[in-house]
Amino acid sequence: MTTVASAPREIAGPLLSVSRVAVRFGPLTALDGVDLEVQAGEIVALAGENGAGKTTLVRCIAGDIAPTGGTIRLDGKVVPDDPLGAARRGIAVVWQDLALCDNLDVASNLLLGNERRRHLLSDIRLHDDAARLLERMGIPLRDTTRSVRSLSGGQRQLVAVAKAMIRQPRLLLLDEPTASVGVQESALVEELIIGLREQGTTILLACHDIHQMFRLADRILVLRHGRVAASVAPSEVHPDDVVALLSGQKVDSSARRQLSRLHGLADRLVSADPSSSLTLILSALGAALGSERLCIHLLDGTWLDCAASLGLPPPLQSVWSRLPCGQAGGPVGLAAAREQPVIEENVRASAAWLPFSGLARAAKVASSWSVPVLGPGGTTWTWPPCTRGTRPAPSSRTGCWTRSPRATGCWRRSLRCSRHWPAPCRPPTASASPCSRCAGACRPMRLRW
């Protein structure tokens, strides 16, 4: 069984550069030497507990407060320490309290501060331009004459984002965009954020929802006590790893963490119904492990056939459909040959991935683990080679003996049923009497002597 983790997409050219930024309020240090780079067209999420400094960093970038130390640059130019100057440089912000006027309608809120002469002379033109803006952004609000007071929390959030996008900013700052909205309304806001990214908008997102970060962000910057604890890619870590970073706990690598979870699932795997589809088992296993890419190979002599896969890119799936045991089979072949787990935390520096280095880069594989499943209960029943004409001594555990087609006159133990004991070992040309119950359920497995 093998799983792979995706590598983050590479985007050239930093748009926002934050260098050694510090903010102090008297004896309190809110930010202490924060470094951050945001690439053009990227979504970066700021993760942290309350008081970690997320909103303070957003306020510094937006020009709302002046940092005590450090510099903030947008496309190489220093961002002024005032909101109007930051807005002129192409920075827009949506605050957690939204900053909307409840006594005005949707159109007036959208164009407040951005009115043109034709808007002041004609309400019809004002509402027409507001409706076109909402339609262009895919926001499902058709009546621009409605009072903002009558809107739901999610609709108010959409209006606030649309208002920030009127001037088509280069950088959009979102401070807790879904903190006070429901599940369905939160989904609408997320769809809007994804649409803005597809249009090329660079977004810095500060929120508490870890799973939302994994759905939206290209990178996650973890803040702890005003400092940068880590910068991770969602494709390389698990949400539990980010939670551990927030609280200062030790974090295992994604491959090792998933492998540890697999050990806990081993007993449940072998107790699965033999008639269950491998695809269904693999899907449930991927959900339990938190992995989106998994595959299972079955041994066929010296070759490994891919019996089921989940989320593998087509080029990698095509090449991995049949692999040889050993080094030529990559991490899957090595795990089968050594009968030991093969963990690769960095695929680019891995010798096991050398035969598939080009495919790994194309498929954006960052790490992987491969583990051999040796038999029922996670253990292969091992015996000395049988003498022909002699059956191995029965164990105290019930079961039946079945012949492996690649073993010469030897029997292996099967735990699938206890109907009968087959005849003693015969020469390889002789056929063993199959068990009526496990003939269709038990699969031949390789013996280890």
GROMACS .gro file of N, CA, C and O in nm, residues 21 37 76 97 107 134 150-151 198 341 380 407 447-448:
model
   56
   21VAL      N    1   0.902   4.280   1.080
   21VAL     CA    2   0.802   4.373   1.132
   21VAL      C    3   0.777   4.345   1.280
   21VAL      O    4   0.756   4.231   1.321
   37GLU      N    5   0.635   3.656   0.280
   37GLU     CA    6   0.634   3.685   0.137
   37GLU      C    7   0.511   3.621   0.075
   37GLU      O    8   0.483   3.504   0.100
   76GLY      N    9   0.795   4.573  -0.433
   76GLY     CA   10   0.924   4.640  -0.416
   76GLY      C   11   0.917   4.780  -0.362
   76GLY      O   12   1.022   4.838  -0.331
   97ASP      N   13  -1.566   4.349   1.119
   97ASP     CA   14  -1.693   4.416   1.145
   97ASP      C   15  -1.757   4.470   1.018
   97ASP      O   16  -1.861   4.537   1.024
  107ALA      N   17  -2.658   4.922  -0.326
  107ALA     CA   18  -2.586   5.000  -0.426
  107ALA      C   19  -2.509   5.114  -0.363
  107ALA      O   20  -2.393   5.140  -0.398
  134LEU      N   21  -2.197   4.325  -0.914
  134LEU     CA   22  -2.233   4.201  -0.846
  134LEU      C   23  -2.241   4.085  -0.944
  134LEU      O   24  -2.198   3.973  -0.912
  150SER      N   25  -3.137   4.458   0.613
  150SER     CA   26  -3.223   4.342   0.591
  150SER      C   27  -3.149   4.220   0.538
  150SER      O   28  -3.209   4.114   0.521
  151LEU      N   29  -3.020   4.231   0.511
  151LEU     CA   30  -2.942   4.120   0.456
  151LEU      C   31  -2.897   4.025   0.567
  151LEU      O   32  -2.880   4.065   0.683
  198GLU      N   33  -0.901   3.290  -0.910
  198GLU     CA   34  -0.896   3.254  -1.052
  198GLU      C   35  -0.882   3.377  -1.141
  198GLU      O   36  -0.830   3.367  -1.252
  341PRO      N   37   0.850  -0.107   0.585
  341PRO     CA   38   0.799   0.021   0.537
  341PRO      C   39   0.910   0.107   0.477
  341PRO      O   40   1.023   0.107   0.526
  380THR      N   41   0.270  -1.264   0.871
  380THR     CA   42   0.274  -1.383   0.787
  380THR      C   43   0.305  -1.506   0.873
  380THR      O   44   0.395  -1.503   0.954
  407ALA      N   45   0.447  -2.188  -0.418
  407ALA     CA   46   0.524  -2.263  -0.320
  407ALA      C   47   0.530  -2.409  -0.362
  407ALA      O   48   0.430  -2.467  -0.400
  447LEU      N   49   0.470  -1.654   0.055
  447LEU     CA   50   0.522  -1.710   0.179
  447LEU      C   51   0.660  -1.652   0.208
  447LEU      O   52   0.739  -1.626   0.118
  448ARG      N   53   0.688  -1.632   0.335
  448ARG     CA   54   0.822  -1.586   0.375
  448ARG      C   55   0.883  -1.694   0.462
  448ARG      O   56   0.830  -1.730   0.566
   0.00000   0.00000   0.00000
